[in-house]
Amino acid sequence: MSSRPAYDALCAHHARVYRLEHVQAIASWDRMTFMPPGGAEARGDAQAELSAIILRLQNDPAVPALLERARQEALGEWETANLAAMERQLRAARAIPEALAERRERLCVQSTQAWAAARSANDWATFSAALAPLLDVVREEADRLGQAFSLSRYDALLDRHEPGLRDARVAELFGDVAEWLPALIDKAVAAQADWPDAPALGPFPADRQKRVCERVMTLLGFDFGAGRLDVSLHPFTGGVPEDVRLTTRYTEADIVPALLATAHETGHARYQQNLPRAWLGQPIAGPASAGLHEAQALTFERQLARERPFLNALSRLLEEEFGPGLDVELLYRLTHRVRRDKNRVAADELTYPAHVILRTEIERALIGGEIGVDDIPALWDARMQALLGVDTKGDFSGGPLQDIHWSQGLFGYFPAYLIGAMTAAQLFATFKAQTPSFGAQAESGDFSALGNWLRDNVWSQGARYDLEEIVQRICGERLAPRTLRAHLTSRYVPAEAAHGGH
Amino acid sequence: MSSRPAYDALCAHHARVYRLEHVQAIASWDRMTFMPPGGAEARGDAQAELSAIILRLQNDPAVPALLERARQEALGEWETANLAAMERQLRAARAIPEALAERRERLCVQSTQAWAAARSANDWATFSAALAPLLDVVREEADRLGQAFSLSRYDALLDRHEPGLRDARVAELFGDVAEWLPALIDKAVAAQADWPDAPALGPFPADRQKRVCERVMTLLGFDFGAGRLDVSLHPFTGGVPEDVRLTTRYTEADIVPALLATAHETGHARYQQNLPRAWLGQPIAGPASAGLHEAQALTFERQLARERPFLNALSRLLEEEFGPGLDVELLYRLTHRVRRDKNRVAADELTYPAHVILRTEIERALIGGEIGVDDIPALWDARMQALLGVDTKGDFSGGPLQDIHWSQGLFGYFPAYLIGAMTAAQLFATFKAQTPSFGAQAESGDFSALGNWLRDNVWSQGARYDLEEIVQRICGERLAPRTLRAHLTSRYVPAEAAHGGH
């Protein structure tokens, strides 16, 4: 007889949810990779049915009483953290009435359709009309979540993706970056003024690009016994921790985008593959937050993969596949070119934060009710000009229509991209400081120490700590934009860097 | 307000089950095609969880009362047939207590594992020990099904796969075949005595074999907008009617097995793709039986694809892919060679019925309790000798351990292979008699008339009629082994055929 029957019953309940979410994850992956168009309608119905069943199971009326009783049981440290995560999940689920969730779902579908059409036609009015009612629903959702967790509206949305992170802290961190970023971009662009125009690295057929990408994944420690690489329109990491499915896409003319996307998704994938195995199925075994997930991707893609030793290893792989004569300097320039551009997804590492800051400012004001949907374009134009010196006037498709997020009701997520970049810079700097042998290993093409260090320090901790707690425990301080600044400066304006670069 | 609220509620109930089975089907397909080994355990747990939910939904206690009320409602012809199919499904589900189903599930897993090990080691005793308790459970299941449907034990199992077919009828049909088959095999082998040893058709790389297979599927009318071709260890047709997933496998040395497997699975797939669309989700829209399903595969693979016009079209495809110089006679001999061999799966069209008759005789006696598991090998050896003149003594792996069916508790299914072959012969002969223009179309490489005819006569009828009813409606008589005999005689012993071949 267990001494903690209520806790054990809750664990069994969450394991059931986890198993159903497994099947759902594989169906979603298939939808993005292999499903023929004729299957779309039936698949949508099928996955909606399973979603409804999962939701009903999550809201099992027996759960609150079990939580109440489990709180009286003697639990260890992980168990206590797991119970807290369970309570948090239930409170979030119960805060949203079923009718509101259904209205949101319906408006999301309409808004996403309107977004796709509006983007093709550079037509703000169409999207605006569809987004306005969805925004109202999201505000109501935020109000209810806020009540449940004693948070302000935008904080409640932030907390969903980044537990513990508050808007005041985001404003402080992002305000810091916004102060020094524009000048740093100016200097980087000037420093690259004499770079020759780099030709693309190609053309290479997709099947051979895939072979190189799979070797890059192996170099980065991906376990092919428990995951795969496939193709989708937008790269993503899906599947389940026991069977991680990541994707990239191939442009024959240029292999670099596929390689970088693969390195990025491999970071996400290794996090998934190395979540605490003994706890899989429980909330505590999940990733800690969206920002920490992004940080794993960026530690691999931006920190490690753009450094000289990795580019050298990559050029050796490319030469083995496509023959000798590859110019490593070309690879360097292709992965380091800074460009003032409207587009977030294609943005380089240095200008990327500007795109995130702009979106965060706008969605904060939207959720707070200080602006309405029709105020977005003017604000967008002004802030793009100020932060990045780019003119977006009249180009809605290249402006506020470029991202799918808001059309899907996804507010409070954008900050994770920059939180993740800051975290990645701090994790990588700490890793290197703690691992003096890494330099020589990397020169010889062995990068495994990074993955081992992240596994021991981050991945194996699951959701035990929030992002700033884990950064504090590992790096000895909380989020600190100056580490990101030092990294960007030493990489893009080395003459300016106080130290000798890393 | 609907005039048939109970019937409508039942339809909604079945649509829900159908949607969950959709997700399950995609997960199963993925398990056989793309899943890495590390995912197996979690996938097993996940699919078992979904299976349990589907089972619980099927046994929804509200259903019996709805069925009772729906019987009083005014229903059309299809609706009435649908309601009957619903009642049949429920009666079968309620006949098996949950505890029995669970015991069966557990014994199946053990028995299938024992089978795989025993087959590798040619070890009958190991398999026998695992099969015996499973056989007991299957007998109990058959007793309970038999009680529910007023059928004898083996009839109850047969009826699961081939509704309406009784063992007495199987004995009559198979007894007929067993009488003339051995002599026909003798004559065919003699007629081929002077055939030169045919070399394999290859080597061809897998990706180019795949291209040819996909062109064969197109030639056979497969809709690639609603399905795909992939690779698995054993070819199968899975997925859902809206998105049919079929597989084949490639042996570089020889393209013929991949081509024939593809033609076979395309027959299954087209049946799935052309089930009555307006009724999808309802029991009446399912395939009528295992034998009728097999018949569609065999009409394509054995009847159509082995005829001269199709072989000519195939050789043109092969020449387009691999260059000129293909010997059509080689293709003919490779697809028509008759061999006395122990192996069912690799057997040719003429010897195949012997393998089915043998298995049917043994499983009938096993289920009836006239023999026990340890009597199988001696009976196997004796009947293989009598029916096929092949010695299997001491070779369990090449004998009763070659098939996975019994180890999975699958009894009553084997007859479908020969019922399907008979049905295919009758359907194809009727089609040709009713379609005088087909000969000239086929010569020009257009085989679409066959698919159109099957769609109109068979596929679009779903499960409205049982197999013999549908054969009667289309061919003007019920199953008649002499049509299969005439087909086999004219193809393999043309000198003996009464008429001039077809």
Short mmCIF file of C-alpha atoms in Angstrom, two decimals, chain B residues 70-487:
data_model
loop_
_atom_site.label_atom_id
_atom_site.label_comp_id
_atom_site.label_asym_id
_atom_site.label_seq_id
_atom_site.Cartn_x
_atom_site.Cartn_y
_atom_site.Cartn_z
CA ALA B 70 -33.79 3.79 -33.57
CA ARG B 71 -35.44 0.51 -34.59
CA GLN B 72 -38.80 2.29 -34.25
CA GLU B 73 -37.78 5.24 -36.43
CA ALA B 74 -38.52 5.61 -40.12
CA LEU B 75 -35.28 4.86 -41.95
CA GLY B 76 -34.26 4.55 -45.59
CA GLU B 77 -32.55 1.51 -47.09
CA TRP B 78 -28.95 2.57 -46.37
CA GLU B 79 -29.91 3.77 -42.90
CA THR B 80 -31.53 0.43 -42.12
CA ALA B 81 -28.44 -1.43 -43.28
CA ASN B 82 -26.30 0.95 -41.24
CA LEU B 83 -28.37 0.32 -38.14
CA ALA B 84 -28.03 -3.44 -38.63
CA ALA B 85 -24.26 -3.05 -38.91
CA MET B 86 -24.24 -1.00 -35.70
CA GLU B 87 -26.19 -3.69 -33.87
CA ARG B 88 -23.87 -6.37 -35.12
CA GLN B 89 -20.80 -4.44 -33.92
CA LEU B 90 -22.28 -3.83 -30.51
CA ARG B 91 -23.34 -7.41 -30.08
CA ALA B 92 -19.82 -8.60 -30.91
CA ALA B 93 -18.25 -6.07 -28.54
CA ARG B 94 -20.58 -6.95 -25.65
CA ALA B 95 -20.04 -10.68 -26.11
CA ILE B 96 -16.43 -10.39 -24.89
CA PRO B 97 -15.98 -9.42 -21.22
CA GLU B 98 -13.25 -6.86 -20.58
CA ALA B 99 -11.21 -9.29 -18.48
CA LEU B 100 -11.17 -11.82 -21.32
CA ALA B 101 -10.09 -9.17 -23.83
CA GLU B 102 -7.27 -8.13 -21.51
CA ARG B 103 -6.13 -11.72 -21.00
CA ARG B 104 -6.15 -12.25 -24.72
CA GLU B 105 -4.11 -9.07 -25.26
CA ARG B 106 -1.49 -10.19 -22.75
CA LEU B 107 -1.24 -13.72 -24.13
CA CYS B 108 -0.99 -12.36 -27.67
CA VAL B 109 2.03 -10.27 -26.78
CA GLN B 110 3.73 -13.25 -25.13
CA SER B 111 2.81 -15.60 -27.94
CA THR B 112 3.99 -13.22 -30.66
CA GLN B 113 7.33 -12.79 -28.89
CA ALA B 114 7.66 -16.55 -28.48
CA TRP B 115 6.80 -17.02 -32.15
CA ALA B 116 9.56 -14.66 -33.32
CA ALA B 117 12.14 -16.39 -31.13
CA ALA B 118 10.90 -19.87 -32.04
CA ARG B 119 10.96 -19.12 -35.74
CA SER B 120 14.59 -18.01 -35.59
CA ALA B 121 15.52 -21.15 -33.65
CA ASN B 122 13.30 -23.68 -35.52
CA ASP B 123 11.93 -24.50 -32.07
CA TRP B 124 8.38 -25.83 -32.05
CA ALA B 125 8.20 -26.53 -28.29
CA THR B 126 8.70 -22.90 -27.28
CA PHE B 127 5.96 -21.66 -29.55
CA SER B 128 3.63 -24.49 -28.66
CA ALA B 129 3.86 -23.65 -24.94
CA ALA B 130 2.93 -20.02 -25.64
CA LEU B 131 0.18 -20.78 -28.15
CA ALA B 132 -1.70 -23.31 -26.01
CA PRO B 133 -3.07 -20.85 -23.41
CA LEU B 134 -3.87 -18.32 -26.14
CA LEU B 135 -5.79 -20.98 -28.03
CA ASP B 136 -7.85 -21.64 -24.90
CA VAL B 137 -8.76 -17.96 -24.70
CA VAL B 138 -9.64 -17.83 -28.40
CA ARG B 139 -11.89 -20.87 -27.96
CA GLU B 140 -13.65 -19.15 -25.07
CA GLU B 141 -14.00 -16.00 -27.15
CA ALA B 142 -15.44 -18.10 -29.99
CA ASP B 143 -17.89 -19.75 -27.60
CA ARG B 144 -19.11 -16.39 -26.39
CA LEU B 145 -19.37 -14.93 -29.88
CA GLY B 146 -21.11 -18.11 -30.97
CA GLN B 147 -23.67 -17.72 -28.21
CA ALA B 148 -24.29 -14.09 -29.13
CA PHE B 149 -24.82 -14.88 -32.81
CA SER B 150 -26.11 -18.47 -32.54
CA LEU B 151 -23.12 -19.86 -34.35
CA SER B 152 -20.70 -22.71 -33.81
CA ARG B 153 -17.24 -21.87 -32.55
CA TYR B 154 -15.35 -21.75 -35.83
CA ASP B 155 -18.32 -20.16 -37.60
CA ALA B 156 -18.24 -17.36 -35.02
CA LEU B 157 -14.58 -16.63 -35.81
CA LEU B 158 -15.14 -16.88 -39.56
CA ASP B 159 -18.09 -14.53 -39.31
CA ARG B 160 -15.88 -11.84 -37.79
CA HIS B 161 -13.84 -11.56 -40.95
CA GLU B 162 -16.31 -12.85 -43.52
CA PRO B 163 -19.86 -12.02 -42.39
CA GLY B 164 -22.32 -14.66 -43.49
CA LEU B 165 -19.74 -17.26 -44.47
CA ARG B 166 -20.15 -20.58 -42.66
CA ASP B 167 -17.66 -23.37 -42.22
CA ALA B 168 -19.84 -25.83 -44.10
CA ARG B 169 -19.68 -23.56 -47.13
CA VAL B 170 -15.91 -23.16 -46.75
CA ALA B 171 -15.52 -26.94 -46.60
CA GLU B 172 -17.61 -27.30 -49.75
CA LEU B 173 -15.70 -24.63 -51.68
CA PHE B 174 -12.23 -25.61 -50.50
CA GLY B 175 -12.97 -29.31 -50.89
CA ASP B 176 -13.77 -28.66 -54.53
CA VAL B 177 -10.44 -26.86 -55.05
CA ALA B 178 -8.48 -29.53 -53.17
CA GLU B 179 -9.80 -32.11 -55.60
CA TRP B 180 -8.53 -30.58 -58.83
CA LEU B 181 -5.62 -28.44 -57.64
CA PRO B 182 -2.84 -31.06 -57.20
CA ALA B 183 -3.30 -32.42 -60.70
CA LEU B 184 -3.39 -28.91 -62.16
CA ILE B 185 -0.14 -28.05 -60.39
CA ASP B 186 1.45 -31.22 -61.81
CA LYS B 187 0.43 -30.22 -65.31
CA ALA B 188 1.58 -26.61 -64.91
CA VAL B 189 4.99 -27.68 -63.63
CA ALA B 190 5.30 -30.05 -66.56
CA ALA B 191 4.25 -27.32 -69.01
CA GLN B 192 7.01 -25.08 -67.66
CA ALA B 193 9.66 -27.79 -67.63
CA ASP B 194 11.46 -26.34 -70.61
CA TRP B 195 11.40 -22.72 -69.35
CA PRO B 196 14.92 -21.40 -69.04
CA ASP B 197 16.01 -20.31 -65.58
CA ALA B 198 14.94 -16.67 -65.44
CA PRO B 199 17.48 -14.20 -64.04
CA ALA B 200 16.19 -11.55 -61.63
CA LEU B 201 15.12 -8.18 -63.03
CA GLY B 202 17.73 -5.86 -61.57
CA PRO B 203 19.78 -4.63 -59.86
CA PHE B 204 17.96 -1.30 -59.61
CA PRO B 205 18.38 1.22 -56.79
CA ALA B 206 15.42 1.56 -54.42
CA ASP B 207 14.61 5.19 -55.26
CA ARG B 208 14.23 4.33 -58.95
CA GLN B 209 12.18 1.24 -58.17
CA LYS B 210 9.95 3.52 -56.14
CA ARG B 211 9.43 5.81 -59.14
CA VAL B 212 8.28 2.87 -61.24
CA CYS B 213 6.01 1.62 -58.45
CA GLU B 214 4.38 5.04 -58.18
CA ARG B 215 3.78 5.05 -61.94
CA VAL B 216 2.18 1.62 -61.64
CA MET B 217 -0.09 3.00 -58.93
CA THR B 218 -1.06 5.88 -61.19
CA LEU B 219 -1.71 3.42 -64.02
CA LEU B 220 -4.00 1.54 -61.63
CA GLY B 221 -5.87 4.74 -60.70
CA PHE B 222 -4.48 5.45 -57.22
CA ASP B 223 -5.20 9.02 -56.07
CA PHE B 224 -1.95 10.52 -54.79
CA GLY B 225 -3.86 13.54 -53.54
CA ALA B 226 -5.29 11.27 -50.87
CA GLY B 227 -2.57 8.75 -50.10
CA ARG B 228 1.12 7.82 -50.28
CA LEU B 229 3.55 4.99 -50.95
CA ASP B 230 6.25 4.24 -48.37
CA VAL B 231 8.41 1.33 -47.25
CA SER B 232 7.86 -1.24 -44.51
CA LEU B 233 9.19 -4.72 -43.68
CA HIS B 234 5.93 -6.33 -44.83
CA PRO B 235 3.81 -4.53 -47.44
CA PHE B 236 0.43 -3.37 -46.12
CA THR B 237 -2.37 -0.89 -46.74
CA GLY B 238 -3.18 1.35 -43.81
CA GLY B 239 -4.26 4.87 -43.03
CA VAL B 240 -7.88 5.94 -43.55
CA PRO B 241 -10.15 6.15 -46.61
CA GLU B 242 -9.44 9.89 -46.88
CA ASP B 243 -5.67 9.30 -46.70
CA VAL B 244 -4.60 5.79 -47.64
CA ARG B 245 -1.07 4.76 -46.74
CA LEU B 246 0.34 1.81 -48.58
CA THR B 247 3.77 0.29 -48.45
CA THR B 248 5.99 -2.01 -50.40
CA ARG B 249 9.62 -3.05 -49.97
CA TYR B 250 12.53 -3.00 -52.37
CA THR B 251 15.12 -5.68 -53.06
CA GLU B 252 17.80 -4.06 -55.19
CA ALA B 253 18.54 -7.32 -57.00
CA ASP B 254 14.99 -7.76 -58.33
CA ILE B 255 12.21 -5.24 -58.98
CA VAL B 256 9.44 -7.79 -59.58
CA PRO B 257 8.49 -8.42 -55.92
CA ALA B 258 8.13 -4.68 -55.28
CA LEU B 259 6.01 -4.26 -58.41
CA LEU B 260 3.65 -7.13 -57.59
CA ALA B 261 3.32 -6.06 -53.95
CA THR B 262 2.53 -2.53 -55.12
CA ALA B 263 -0.15 -3.75 -57.56
CA HIS B 264 -1.64 -5.88 -54.76
CA GLU B 265 -1.70 -3.09 -52.18
CA THR B 266 -3.06 -0.65 -54.79
CA GLY B 267 -6.10 -2.93 -55.10
CA HIS B 268 -6.64 -2.72 -51.34
CA ALA B 269 -5.97 1.02 -51.45
CA ARG B 270 -8.41 1.82 -54.22
CA TYR B 271 -11.14 -0.04 -52.36
CA GLN B 272 -10.39 2.14 -49.32
CA GLN B 273 -10.24 5.35 -51.36
CA ASN B 274 -13.57 4.62 -53.02
CA LEU B 275 -15.71 3.48 -50.13
CA PRO B 276 -18.98 5.46 -50.14
CA ARG B 277 -17.79 8.97 -49.26
CA ALA B 278 -21.12 10.26 -47.98
CA TRP B 279 -21.23 7.46 -45.43
CA LEU B 280 -17.66 7.55 -44.16
CA GLY B 281 -17.57 7.25 -40.40
CA GLN B 282 -20.52 4.85 -40.34
CA PRO B 283 -20.24 1.05 -40.14
CA ILE B 284 -22.05 0.69 -43.46
CA ALA B 285 -19.24 2.58 -45.22
CA GLY B 286 -16.58 0.07 -44.21
CA PRO B 287 -15.30 -2.72 -46.44
CA ALA B 288 -17.72 -5.65 -46.62
CA SER B 289 -15.27 -8.35 -45.54
CA ALA B 290 -11.68 -9.53 -45.44
CA GLY B 291 -12.28 -11.76 -48.45
CA LEU B 292 -13.77 -8.97 -50.53
CA HIS B 293 -10.86 -6.72 -49.59
CA GLU B 294 -8.41 -9.41 -50.64
CA ALA B 295 -10.39 -9.89 -53.85
CA GLN B 296 -9.78 -6.25 -54.83
CA ALA B 297 -6.05 -6.69 -54.29
CA LEU B 298 -6.02 -9.92 -56.28
CA THR B 299 -8.14 -8.55 -59.12
CA PHE B 300 -5.39 -5.99 -59.64
CA GLU B 301 -2.34 -8.10 -58.83
CA ARG B 302 -3.20 -11.56 -60.12
CA GLN B 303 -5.92 -11.03 -62.68
CA LEU B 304 -5.03 -7.75 -64.39
CA ALA B 305 -1.33 -7.26 -63.72
CA ARG B 306 -0.24 -10.69 -64.97
CA GLU B 307 -2.05 -10.37 -68.27
CA ARG B 308 -0.12 -9.59 -71.45
CA PRO B 309 -1.43 -6.03 -72.01
CA PHE B 310 -0.44 -4.98 -68.51
CA LEU B 311 2.95 -6.68 -68.74
CA ASN B 312 3.48 -4.79 -72.01
CA ALA B 313 2.63 -1.48 -70.35
CA LEU B 314 4.86 -2.38 -67.42
CA SER B 315 7.77 -3.17 -69.69
CA ARG B 316 7.34 0.22 -71.36
CA LEU B 317 7.53 1.89 -67.92
CA LEU B 318 10.60 -0.12 -67.02
CA GLU B 319 12.27 0.80 -70.29
CA GLU B 320 11.52 4.48 -69.72
CA GLU B 321 13.16 4.30 -66.32
CA PHE B 322 16.03 1.90 -66.95
CA GLY B 323 16.65 2.03 -70.67
CA PRO B 324 15.62 -0.15 -73.65
CA GLY B 325 16.18 -3.83 -74.12
CA LEU B 326 13.76 -5.36 -71.64
CA ASP B 327 12.62 -8.84 -72.57
CA VAL B 328 8.83 -9.03 -72.05
CA GLU B 329 9.05 -12.81 -72.06
CA LEU B 330 11.37 -12.58 -69.08
CA LEU B 331 8.78 -10.46 -67.30
CA TYR B 332 6.13 -13.04 -68.21
CA ARG B 333 8.15 -15.95 -66.87
CA LEU B 334 9.10 -14.08 -63.69
CA THR B 335 5.44 -13.45 -62.91
CA HIS B 336 4.13 -16.87 -63.93
CA ARG B 337 6.66 -19.40 -62.72
CA VAL B 338 4.93 -22.18 -60.73
CA ARG B 339 7.01 -23.68 -57.91
CA ARG B 340 6.31 -26.32 -55.28
CA ASP B 341 7.52 -24.41 -52.25
CA LYS B 342 6.88 -24.43 -48.51
CA ASN B 343 6.39 -20.71 -48.29
CA ARG B 344 2.93 -19.15 -48.49
CA VAL B 345 3.87 -15.47 -48.84
CA ALA B 346 6.26 -16.07 -51.73
CA ALA B 347 3.96 -18.66 -53.38
CA ASP B 348 2.74 -18.26 -56.93
CA GLU B 349 -0.91 -17.89 -57.82
CA LEU B 350 -1.42 -21.57 -58.65
CA THR B 351 0.05 -23.19 -55.54
CA TYR B 352 -1.24 -20.50 -53.17
CA PRO B 353 -4.66 -22.14 -52.58
CA ALA B 354 -2.95 -25.26 -51.23
CA HIS B 355 -1.33 -23.19 -48.47
CA VAL B 356 -4.70 -21.71 -47.52
CA ILE B 357 -6.57 -25.01 -47.55
CA LEU B 358 -3.96 -26.59 -45.29
CA ARG B 359 -4.15 -23.78 -42.74
CA THR B 360 -7.94 -23.74 -42.78
CA GLU B 361 -8.12 -27.48 -42.11
CA ILE B 362 -5.73 -27.18 -39.18
CA GLU B 363 -7.28 -24.14 -37.53
CA ARG B 364 -10.77 -25.56 -37.89
CA ALA B 365 -9.65 -28.66 -35.98
CA LEU B 366 -7.75 -26.57 -33.43
CA ILE B 367 -10.70 -24.34 -32.67
CA GLY B 368 -13.11 -27.27 -32.65
CA GLY B 369 -10.90 -29.01 -30.10
CA GLU B 370 -10.34 -32.11 -32.25
CA ILE B 371 -6.60 -31.51 -32.14
CA GLY B 372 -4.24 -29.67 -29.82
CA VAL B 373 -1.31 -27.41 -30.55
CA ASP B 374 1.16 -30.28 -30.54
CA ASP B 375 -0.69 -32.07 -33.29
CA ILE B 376 0.00 -29.26 -35.76
CA PRO B 377 3.43 -30.29 -37.14
CA ALA B 378 2.48 -33.84 -38.12
CA LEU B 379 -0.74 -32.68 -39.75
CA TRP B 380 1.15 -29.91 -41.53
CA ASP B 381 3.71 -32.31 -42.95
CA ALA B 382 1.08 -34.77 -44.13
CA ARG B 383 -1.12 -32.20 -45.84
CA MET B 384 1.79 -30.32 -47.46
CA GLN B 385 2.86 -33.64 -48.93
CA ALA B 386 -0.63 -34.48 -50.13
CA LEU B 387 -1.63 -31.09 -51.51
CA LEU B 388 1.70 -29.83 -52.81
CA GLY B 389 4.16 -32.73 -52.77
CA VAL B 390 6.51 -30.82 -50.53
CA ASP B 391 8.47 -32.28 -47.60
CA THR B 392 8.41 -30.06 -44.50
CA LYS B 393 9.41 -32.64 -41.89
CA GLY B 394 11.48 -31.11 -39.08
CA ASP B 395 11.46 -27.67 -40.69
CA PHE B 396 9.13 -25.78 -38.33
CA SER B 397 10.37 -22.36 -39.38
CA GLY B 398 9.55 -23.18 -43.00
CA GLY B 399 6.39 -24.95 -41.83
CA PRO B 400 3.84 -24.00 -39.17
CA LEU B 401 6.06 -21.22 -37.77
CA GLN B 402 6.14 -19.24 -41.02
CA ASP B 403 2.95 -17.21 -40.41
CA ILE B 404 2.39 -14.67 -37.63
CA HIS B 405 -1.44 -15.09 -37.62
CA TRP B 406 -2.04 -17.73 -34.95
CA SER B 407 0.55 -16.20 -32.63
CA GLN B 408 -1.63 -13.07 -32.66
CA GLY B 409 -4.75 -15.03 -31.89
CA LEU B 410 -5.94 -14.56 -35.47
CA PHE B 411 -8.04 -17.62 -36.33
CA GLY B 412 -10.72 -17.67 -39.00
CA TYR B 413 -8.84 -15.25 -41.24
CA PHE B 414 -6.85 -17.59 -43.50
CA PRO B 415 -9.89 -18.64 -45.60
CA ALA B 416 -10.18 -15.02 -46.81
CA TYR B 417 -7.11 -15.50 -49.00
CA LEU B 418 -8.71 -18.23 -51.08
CA ILE B 419 -12.22 -16.78 -50.90
CA GLY B 420 -10.61 -13.60 -52.23
CA ALA B 421 -8.90 -15.44 -55.07
CA MET B 422 -12.17 -17.08 -56.12
CA THR B 423 -14.01 -13.78 -55.93
CA ALA B 424 -11.32 -12.00 -57.95
CA ALA B 425 -11.55 -14.59 -60.71
CA GLN B 426 -15.32 -14.20 -60.88
CA LEU B 427 -15.27 -10.40 -60.74
CA PHE B 428 -12.62 -10.13 -63.43
CA ALA B 429 -14.36 -12.60 -65.74
CA THR B 430 -17.67 -10.75 -65.31
CA PHE B 431 -16.01 -7.38 -65.85
CA LYS B 432 -14.47 -8.56 -69.11
CA ALA B 433 -17.70 -10.09 -70.30
CA GLN B 434 -19.55 -6.84 -69.56
CA THR B 435 -16.84 -4.60 -71.03
CA PRO B 436 -16.07 -5.71 -74.57
CA SER B 437 -14.12 -2.50 -75.23
CA PHE B 438 -11.60 -3.28 -72.50
CA GLY B 439 -9.37 -5.47 -74.65
CA ALA B 440 -8.50 -2.68 -77.06
CA GLN B 441 -8.14 -0.11 -74.25
CA ALA B 442 -5.78 -2.41 -72.37
CA GLU B 443 -3.68 -2.94 -75.47
CA SER B 444 -3.21 0.83 -75.63
CA GLY B 445 -2.22 0.96 -71.95
CA ASP B 446 -5.51 2.25 -70.54
CA PHE B 447 -6.75 0.04 -67.69
CA SER B 448 -9.07 2.57 -66.09
CA ALA B 449 -12.26 0.72 -67.05
CA LEU B 450 -11.56 -2.00 -64.46
CA GLY B 451 -11.29 0.47 -61.56
CA ASN B 452 -14.40 2.31 -62.72
CA TRP B 453 -16.35 -0.93 -62.91
CA LEU B 454 -15.20 -2.10 -59.47
CA ARG B 455 -15.95 1.32 -58.02
CA ASP B 456 -19.49 1.32 -59.36
CA ASN B 457 -20.23 -2.32 -58.53
CA VAL B 458 -18.23 -3.11 -55.42
CA TRP B 459 -16.41 -0.26 -53.70
CA SER B 460 -19.27 2.22 -53.60
CA GLN B 461 -21.50 -0.36 -51.91
CA GLY B 462 -19.50 -0.37 -48.68
CA ALA B 463 -20.72 -3.07 -46.33
CA ARG B 464 -24.31 -3.20 -47.61
CA TYR B 465 -24.08 -6.80 -48.77
CA ASP B 466 -22.00 -9.75 -47.65
CA LEU B 467 -19.51 -11.20 -50.06
CA GLU B 468 -21.66 -13.92 -51.56
CA GLU B 469 -24.60 -11.54 -51.95
CA ILE B 470 -22.46 -9.06 -53.81
CA VAL B 471 -20.93 -11.74 -56.02
CA GLN B 472 -24.44 -12.98 -56.77
CA ARG B 473 -25.65 -9.48 -57.65
CA ILE B 474 -22.72 -8.76 -59.92
CA CYS B 475 -21.87 -12.15 -61.43
CA GLY B 476 -25.31 -13.74 -61.39
CA GLU B 477 -24.18 -16.63 -59.19
CA ARG B 478 -22.59 -17.13 -55.78
CA LEU B 479 -18.98 -18.24 -55.27
CA ALA B 480 -18.09 -20.83 -57.89
CA PRO B 481 -14.65 -22.50 -57.74
CA ARG B 482 -14.91 -23.50 -61.39
CA THR B 483 -14.28 -19.91 -62.47
CA LEU B 484 -11.01 -19.91 -60.54
CA ARG B 485 -10.23 -23.32 -62.03
CA ALA B 486 -10.94 -22.08 -65.54
CA HIS B 487 -8.75 -19.04 -64.98
#
